[in-house]
mmCIF file of C-alpha atoms in Angstrom:
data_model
loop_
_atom_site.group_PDB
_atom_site.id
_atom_site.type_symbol
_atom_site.label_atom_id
_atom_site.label_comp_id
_atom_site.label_asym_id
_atom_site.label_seq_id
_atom_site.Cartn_x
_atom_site.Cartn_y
_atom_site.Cartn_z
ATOM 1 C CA UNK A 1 -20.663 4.070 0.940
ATOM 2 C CA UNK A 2 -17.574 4.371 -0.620
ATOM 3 C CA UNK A 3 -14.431 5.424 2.185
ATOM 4 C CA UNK A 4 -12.116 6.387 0.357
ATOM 5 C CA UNK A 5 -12.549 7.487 -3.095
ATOM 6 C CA UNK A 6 -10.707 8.689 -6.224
ATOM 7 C CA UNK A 7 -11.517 10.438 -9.396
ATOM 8 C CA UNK A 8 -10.697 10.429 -12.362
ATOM 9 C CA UNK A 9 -10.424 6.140 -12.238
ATOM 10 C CA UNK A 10 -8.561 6.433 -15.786
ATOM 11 C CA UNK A 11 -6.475 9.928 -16.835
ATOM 12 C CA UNK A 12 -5.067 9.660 -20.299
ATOM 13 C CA UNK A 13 -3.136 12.840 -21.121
ATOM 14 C CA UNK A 14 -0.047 14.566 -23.637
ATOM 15 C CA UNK A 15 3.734 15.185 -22.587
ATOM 16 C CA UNK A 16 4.170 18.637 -20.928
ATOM 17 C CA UNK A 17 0.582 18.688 -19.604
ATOM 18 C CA UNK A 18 -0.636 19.416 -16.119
ATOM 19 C CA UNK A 19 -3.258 17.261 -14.506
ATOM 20 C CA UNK A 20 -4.533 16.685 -11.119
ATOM 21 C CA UNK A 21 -6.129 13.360 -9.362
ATOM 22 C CA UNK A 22 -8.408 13.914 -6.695
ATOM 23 C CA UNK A 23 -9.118 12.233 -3.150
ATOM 24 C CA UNK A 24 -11.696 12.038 -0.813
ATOM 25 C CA UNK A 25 -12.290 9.614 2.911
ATOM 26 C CA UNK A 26 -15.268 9.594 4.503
ATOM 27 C CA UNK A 27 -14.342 7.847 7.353
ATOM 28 C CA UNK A 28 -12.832 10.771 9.858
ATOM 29 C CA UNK A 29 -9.007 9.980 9.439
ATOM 30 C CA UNK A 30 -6.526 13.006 9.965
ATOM 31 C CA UNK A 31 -3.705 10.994 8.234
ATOM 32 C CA UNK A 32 -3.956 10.661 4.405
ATOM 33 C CA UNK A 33 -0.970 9.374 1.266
ATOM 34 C CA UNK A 34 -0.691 9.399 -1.630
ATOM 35 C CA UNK A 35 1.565 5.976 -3.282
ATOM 36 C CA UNK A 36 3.001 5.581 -6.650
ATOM 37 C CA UNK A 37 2.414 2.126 -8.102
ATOM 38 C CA UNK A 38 5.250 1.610 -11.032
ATOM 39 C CA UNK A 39 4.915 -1.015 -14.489
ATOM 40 C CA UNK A 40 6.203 -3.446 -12.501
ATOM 41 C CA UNK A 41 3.661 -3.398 -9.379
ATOM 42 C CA UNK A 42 6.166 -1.502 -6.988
ATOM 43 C CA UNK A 43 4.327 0.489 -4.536
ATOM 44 C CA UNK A 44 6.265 3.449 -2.666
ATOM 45 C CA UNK A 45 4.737 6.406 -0.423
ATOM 46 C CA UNK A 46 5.081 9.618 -2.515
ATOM 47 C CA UNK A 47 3.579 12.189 0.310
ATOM 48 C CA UNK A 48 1.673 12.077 3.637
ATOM 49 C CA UNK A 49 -0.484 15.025 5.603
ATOM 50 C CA UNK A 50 -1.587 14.623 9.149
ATOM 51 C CA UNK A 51 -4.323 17.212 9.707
ATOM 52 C CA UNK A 52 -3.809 19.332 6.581
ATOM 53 C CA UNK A 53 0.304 19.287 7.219
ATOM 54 C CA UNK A 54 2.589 17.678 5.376
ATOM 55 C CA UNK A 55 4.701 15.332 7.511
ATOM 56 C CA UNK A 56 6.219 12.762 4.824
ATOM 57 C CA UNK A 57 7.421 14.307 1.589
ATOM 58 C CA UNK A 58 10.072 11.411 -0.278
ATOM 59 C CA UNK A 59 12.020 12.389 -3.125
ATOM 60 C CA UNK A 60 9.428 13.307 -5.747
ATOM 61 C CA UNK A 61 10.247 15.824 -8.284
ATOM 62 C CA UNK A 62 8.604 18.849 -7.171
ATOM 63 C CA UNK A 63 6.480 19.093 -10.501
ATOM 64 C CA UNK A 64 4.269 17.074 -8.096
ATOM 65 C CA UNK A 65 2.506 19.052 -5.856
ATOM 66 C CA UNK A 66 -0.216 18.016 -2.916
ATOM 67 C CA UNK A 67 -2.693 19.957 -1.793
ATOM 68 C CA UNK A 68 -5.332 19.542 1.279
ATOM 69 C CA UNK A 69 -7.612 22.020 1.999
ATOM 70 C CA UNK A 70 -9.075 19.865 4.406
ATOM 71 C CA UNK A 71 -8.555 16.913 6.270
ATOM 72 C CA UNK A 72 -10.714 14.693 3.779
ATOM 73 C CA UNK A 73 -9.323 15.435 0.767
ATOM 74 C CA UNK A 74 -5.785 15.140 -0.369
ATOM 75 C CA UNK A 75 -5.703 16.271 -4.217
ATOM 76 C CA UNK A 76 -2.640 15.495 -6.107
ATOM 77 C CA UNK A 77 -1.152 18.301 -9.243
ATOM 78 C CA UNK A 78 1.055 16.962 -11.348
ATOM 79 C CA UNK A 79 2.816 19.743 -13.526
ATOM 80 C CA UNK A 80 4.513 18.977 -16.835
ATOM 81 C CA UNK A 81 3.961 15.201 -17.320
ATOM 82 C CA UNK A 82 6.469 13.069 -18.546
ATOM 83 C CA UNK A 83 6.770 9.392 -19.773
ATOM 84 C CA UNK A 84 7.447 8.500 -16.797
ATOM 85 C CA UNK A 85 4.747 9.475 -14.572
ATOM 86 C CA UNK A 86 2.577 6.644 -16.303
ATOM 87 C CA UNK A 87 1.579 4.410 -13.299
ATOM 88 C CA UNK A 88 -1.173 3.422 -10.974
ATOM 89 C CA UNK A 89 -1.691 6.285 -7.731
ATOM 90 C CA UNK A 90 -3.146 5.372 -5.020
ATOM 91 C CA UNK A 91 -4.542 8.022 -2.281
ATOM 92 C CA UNK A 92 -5.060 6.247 1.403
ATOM 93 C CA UNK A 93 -6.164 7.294 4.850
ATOM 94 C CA UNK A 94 -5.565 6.058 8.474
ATOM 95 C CA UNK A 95 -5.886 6.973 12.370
ATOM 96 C CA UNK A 96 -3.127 8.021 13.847
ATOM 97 C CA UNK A 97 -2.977 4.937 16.293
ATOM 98 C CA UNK A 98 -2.118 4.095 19.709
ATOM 99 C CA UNK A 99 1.511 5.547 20.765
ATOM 100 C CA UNK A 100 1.328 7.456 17.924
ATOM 101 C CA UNK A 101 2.042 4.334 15.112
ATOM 102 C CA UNK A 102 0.025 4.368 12.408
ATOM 103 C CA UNK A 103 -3.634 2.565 12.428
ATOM 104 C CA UNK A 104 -4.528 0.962 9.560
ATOM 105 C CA UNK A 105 -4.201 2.685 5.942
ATOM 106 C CA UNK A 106 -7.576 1.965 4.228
ATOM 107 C CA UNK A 107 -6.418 2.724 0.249
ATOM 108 C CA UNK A 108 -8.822 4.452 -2.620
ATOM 109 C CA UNK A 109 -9.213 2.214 -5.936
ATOM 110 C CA UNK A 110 -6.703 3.840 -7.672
ATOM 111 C CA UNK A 111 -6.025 6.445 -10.473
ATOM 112 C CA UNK A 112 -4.230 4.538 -13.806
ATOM 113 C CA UNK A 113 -2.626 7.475 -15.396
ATOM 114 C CA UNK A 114 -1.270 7.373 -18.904
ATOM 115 C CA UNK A 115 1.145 9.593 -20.464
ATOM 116 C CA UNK A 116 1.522 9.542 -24.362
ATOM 117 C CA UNK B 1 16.353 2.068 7.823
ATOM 118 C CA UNK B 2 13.285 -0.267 7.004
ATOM 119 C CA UNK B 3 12.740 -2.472 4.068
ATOM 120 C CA UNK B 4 11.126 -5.670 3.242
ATOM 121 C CA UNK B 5 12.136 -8.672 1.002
ATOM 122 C CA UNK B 6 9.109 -10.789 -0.378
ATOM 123 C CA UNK B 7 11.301 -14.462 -1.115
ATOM 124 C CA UNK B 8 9.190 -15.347 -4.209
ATOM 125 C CA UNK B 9 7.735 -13.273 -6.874
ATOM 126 C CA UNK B 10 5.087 -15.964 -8.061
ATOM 127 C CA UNK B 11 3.636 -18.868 -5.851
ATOM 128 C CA UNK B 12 1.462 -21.529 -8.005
ATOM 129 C CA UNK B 13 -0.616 -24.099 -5.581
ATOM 130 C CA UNK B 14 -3.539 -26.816 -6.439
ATOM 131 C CA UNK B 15 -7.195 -25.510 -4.563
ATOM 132 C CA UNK B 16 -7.493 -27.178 -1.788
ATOM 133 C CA UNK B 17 -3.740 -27.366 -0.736
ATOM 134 C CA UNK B 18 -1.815 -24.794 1.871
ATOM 135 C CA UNK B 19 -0.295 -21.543 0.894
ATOM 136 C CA UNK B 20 3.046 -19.818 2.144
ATOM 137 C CA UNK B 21 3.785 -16.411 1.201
ATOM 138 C CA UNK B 22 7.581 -15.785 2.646
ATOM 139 C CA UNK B 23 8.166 -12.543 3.693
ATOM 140 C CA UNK B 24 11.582 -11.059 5.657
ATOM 141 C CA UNK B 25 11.547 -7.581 7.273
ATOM 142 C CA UNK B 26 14.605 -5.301 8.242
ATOM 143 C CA UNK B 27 13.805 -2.745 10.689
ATOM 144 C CA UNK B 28 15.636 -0.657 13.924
ATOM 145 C CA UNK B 29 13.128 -0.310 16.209
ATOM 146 C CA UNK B 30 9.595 -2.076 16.683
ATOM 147 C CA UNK B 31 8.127 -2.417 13.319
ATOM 148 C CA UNK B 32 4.163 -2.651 12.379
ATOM 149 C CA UNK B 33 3.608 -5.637 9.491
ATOM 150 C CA UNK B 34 0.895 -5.467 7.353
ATOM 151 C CA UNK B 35 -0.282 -7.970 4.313
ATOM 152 C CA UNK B 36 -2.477 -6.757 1.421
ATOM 153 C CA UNK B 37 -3.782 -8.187 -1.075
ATOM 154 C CA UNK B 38 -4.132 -6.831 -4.605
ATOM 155 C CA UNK B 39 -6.947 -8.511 -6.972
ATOM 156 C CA UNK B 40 -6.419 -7.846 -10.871
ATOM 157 C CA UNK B 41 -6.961 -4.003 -11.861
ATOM 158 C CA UNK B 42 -8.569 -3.432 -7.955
ATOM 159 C CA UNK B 43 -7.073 -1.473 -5.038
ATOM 160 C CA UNK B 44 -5.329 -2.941 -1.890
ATOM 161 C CA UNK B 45 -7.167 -4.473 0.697
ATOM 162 C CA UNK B 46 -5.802 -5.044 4.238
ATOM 163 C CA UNK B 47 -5.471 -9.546 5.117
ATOM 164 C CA UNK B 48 -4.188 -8.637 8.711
ATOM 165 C CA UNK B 49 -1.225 -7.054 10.818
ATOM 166 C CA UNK B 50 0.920 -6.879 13.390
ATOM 167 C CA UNK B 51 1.176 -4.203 16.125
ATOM 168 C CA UNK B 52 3.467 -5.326 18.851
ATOM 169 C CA UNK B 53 0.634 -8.202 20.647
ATOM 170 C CA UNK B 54 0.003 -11.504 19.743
ATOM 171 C CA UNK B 55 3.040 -12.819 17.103
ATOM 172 C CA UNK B 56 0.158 -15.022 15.476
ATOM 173 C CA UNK B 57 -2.142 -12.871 13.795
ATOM 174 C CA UNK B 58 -5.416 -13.940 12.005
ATOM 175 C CA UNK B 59 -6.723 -12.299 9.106
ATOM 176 C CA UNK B 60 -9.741 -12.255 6.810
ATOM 177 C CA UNK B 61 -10.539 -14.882 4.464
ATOM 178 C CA UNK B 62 -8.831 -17.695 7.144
ATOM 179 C CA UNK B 63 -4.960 -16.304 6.312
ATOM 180 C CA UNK B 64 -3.221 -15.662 8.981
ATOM 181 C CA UNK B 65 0.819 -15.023 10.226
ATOM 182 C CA UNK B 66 3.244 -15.475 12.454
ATOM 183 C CA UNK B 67 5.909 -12.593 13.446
ATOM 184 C CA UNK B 68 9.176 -14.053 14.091
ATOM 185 C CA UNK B 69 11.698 -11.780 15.320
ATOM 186 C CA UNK B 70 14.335 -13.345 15.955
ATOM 187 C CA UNK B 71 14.200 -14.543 12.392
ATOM 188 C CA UNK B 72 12.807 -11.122 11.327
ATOM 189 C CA UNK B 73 10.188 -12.960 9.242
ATOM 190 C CA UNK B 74 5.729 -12.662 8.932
ATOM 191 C CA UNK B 75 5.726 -15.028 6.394
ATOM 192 C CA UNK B 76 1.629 -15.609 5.277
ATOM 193 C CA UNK B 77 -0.082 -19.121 5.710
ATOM 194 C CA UNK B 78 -3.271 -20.472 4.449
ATOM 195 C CA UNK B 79 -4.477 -23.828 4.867
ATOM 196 C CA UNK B 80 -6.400 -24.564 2.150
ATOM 197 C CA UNK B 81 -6.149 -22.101 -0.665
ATOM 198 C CA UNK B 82 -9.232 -21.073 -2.961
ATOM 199 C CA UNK B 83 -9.343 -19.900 -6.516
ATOM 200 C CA UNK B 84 -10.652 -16.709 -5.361
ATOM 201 C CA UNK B 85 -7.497 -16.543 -3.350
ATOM 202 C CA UNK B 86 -5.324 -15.667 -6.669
ATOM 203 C CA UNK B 87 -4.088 -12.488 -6.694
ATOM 204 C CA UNK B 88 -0.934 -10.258 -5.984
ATOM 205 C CA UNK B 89 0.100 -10.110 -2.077
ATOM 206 C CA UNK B 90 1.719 -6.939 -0.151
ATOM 207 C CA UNK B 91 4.082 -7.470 2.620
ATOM 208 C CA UNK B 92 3.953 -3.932 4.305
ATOM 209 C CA UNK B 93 6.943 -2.683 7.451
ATOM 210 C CA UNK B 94 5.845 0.574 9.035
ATOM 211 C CA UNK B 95 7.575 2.144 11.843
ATOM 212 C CA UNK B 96 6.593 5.003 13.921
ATOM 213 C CA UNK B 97 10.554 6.885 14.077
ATOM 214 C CA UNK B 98 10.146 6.670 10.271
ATOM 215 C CA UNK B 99 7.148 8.482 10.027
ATOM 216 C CA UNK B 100 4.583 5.800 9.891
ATOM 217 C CA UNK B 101 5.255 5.334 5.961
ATOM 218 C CA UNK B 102 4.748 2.299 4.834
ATOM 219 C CA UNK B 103 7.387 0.096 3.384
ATOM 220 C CA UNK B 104 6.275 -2.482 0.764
ATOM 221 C CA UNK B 105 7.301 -5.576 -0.554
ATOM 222 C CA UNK B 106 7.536 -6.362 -4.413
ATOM 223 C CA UNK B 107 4.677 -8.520 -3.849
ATOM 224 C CA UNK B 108 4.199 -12.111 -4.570
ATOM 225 C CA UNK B 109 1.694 -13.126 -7.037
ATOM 226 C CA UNK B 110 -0.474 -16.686 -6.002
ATOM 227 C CA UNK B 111 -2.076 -18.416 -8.565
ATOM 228 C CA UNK B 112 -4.018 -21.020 -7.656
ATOM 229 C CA UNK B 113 -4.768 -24.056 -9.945
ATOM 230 C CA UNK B 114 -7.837 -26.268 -9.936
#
C-alpha cells in the first residue's frame, strides 16, 4: 500500500493557468508539507498543517494556496502559473514526536510540474 | 536560525571502497539531523537520524553517522559502497522552536564506479 501518495505524477500546463496537485497518507499522521524542489535539486518547505491548521506558511506568493479538508489530504492550488513554478513538489507526512519535535517525514513520489 | 552546508556537491568512489558524505549544521537550540537519499526521478527516502540519543546513528542499507557537536558536523559513512548506492544525498536540520520544518542541504550526488 502506497503511504503517501500524489496525483497527477506529471502536470504539464500554459502561463496564467490554475492547477492543483493532490495528496493523500494513509498512515494516521496529523502533520503533513508540502516542499518545492527547484532545477537545481534545492528542496525548501513551502507550507505545513498539523491537524487541518496551518502552522508553517514560508514566503510563497499567495497565488499558492493549501487546502486540507482533512487530516489525510493536503491538496495544493496553484493560481496563475508562471515560468517559474516549473519544479518537482513534494507532499510529506509525519507524527508529531516525542517533546513535540517532529517524527519522521515519510515524503509522496513527487509531482514534476511544467509550465510552458 | 538553522541551515545546513553539504561540503561537496559530487562524491565519485570505486565499489567496494568507503564513502563520506560531509555535512555541517548551524543551529540555536537542539537540532534533529536527518539523511535522505534521492534515486534518479524517485522521491526521498529516509537513511537514518538523529534525535538527541546515541551521536552514532545506524541507518538502512549499512550507512550510518556520527553527530559531532562540538564540530557541528553528521557527516555520512559507508564502508563499502555499492553501485546501487549512487544517487543524490539529503542532509536535513529540523528544530522544534522553528516549527519542525525541515532544513535541507544542496545535496551531494555519489556516483559510484565499478
Amino acid at each position: 500500500d502506497t503511504a503517501v501518495s500524489q496525483t497527477p505524477k506529471y502536470l504539464v500546463t500554459q502561463m496564467g493557468n490554475d492547477k492543483s496537485i493532490k495528496c493523500e497518507q494513509n498512515l494516521g499522521h496529523d502533520t503533513m508539507y508540502w516542499y518545492k524542489q527547484d532545477s537545481k535539486k534545492f528542496l525548501k518547505i513551502m507550507f505545513s498543517y498539523n491537524n487541518k491548521e496551518l502552522i508553517i506558511n514560508e514566503t510563497v506568493p499567495n497565488r499558492f494556496s493549501p487546502k486540507s479538508p482533512d487530516k489525510a489530504h493536503l491538496n495544493l492550488h496553484i493560481n496563475s502559473l508562471e515560468l517559474g513554478d516549473s519544479a518537482v513538489y513534494f507532499c510529506a507526512s509525519s507524527h508529531k514526536g516525542a517533546g513535540g519535535r517532529t517524527d519522521t517525514q515519510y515524503f509522496g513520489p513527487g509531482t514534476r510540474l511544467t509550465v510552458l | 536560525a538553522q541551515s545546513v552546508t553539504q561540503l561537496d556537491s559530487h562524491v565519485s568512489v570505486s565499489e567496494g571502497t568507503p564513502v563520506l558524505l560531509r555535512c555541517n549544521y548551524s543551529s540555536s537550540y537542539s537540532p534533529s539531523l536527518f539523511w535522505y537519499v534521492q534515486h534518479p526521478n524517485k522521491g526521498l527516502q529516509l537513511l537514518l537520524k538523529y534525535t538527541s540519543a546515541a551521536t552514532l546513528v545506524k541507518g538502512i542499507n549499512g550507512f550510518e553517522a556520527e553527530f559531532k557537536k562540538s564540530e557541528t558536523s553528521f557527516h555520512l559513512t559507508k564502508p563499502s559502497a555499492h553501485m546501487s548506492d549512487a544517487a543524490e544525498y539529503f542532509c536535513v536540520v529540523s528544530e522544534l522552536e522553528y516549527g519542525n520544518k525541515l532544513v535541507f542541504g544542496a545535496g551531494t550526488i555519489l556516483r559510484v564506479k565499478s
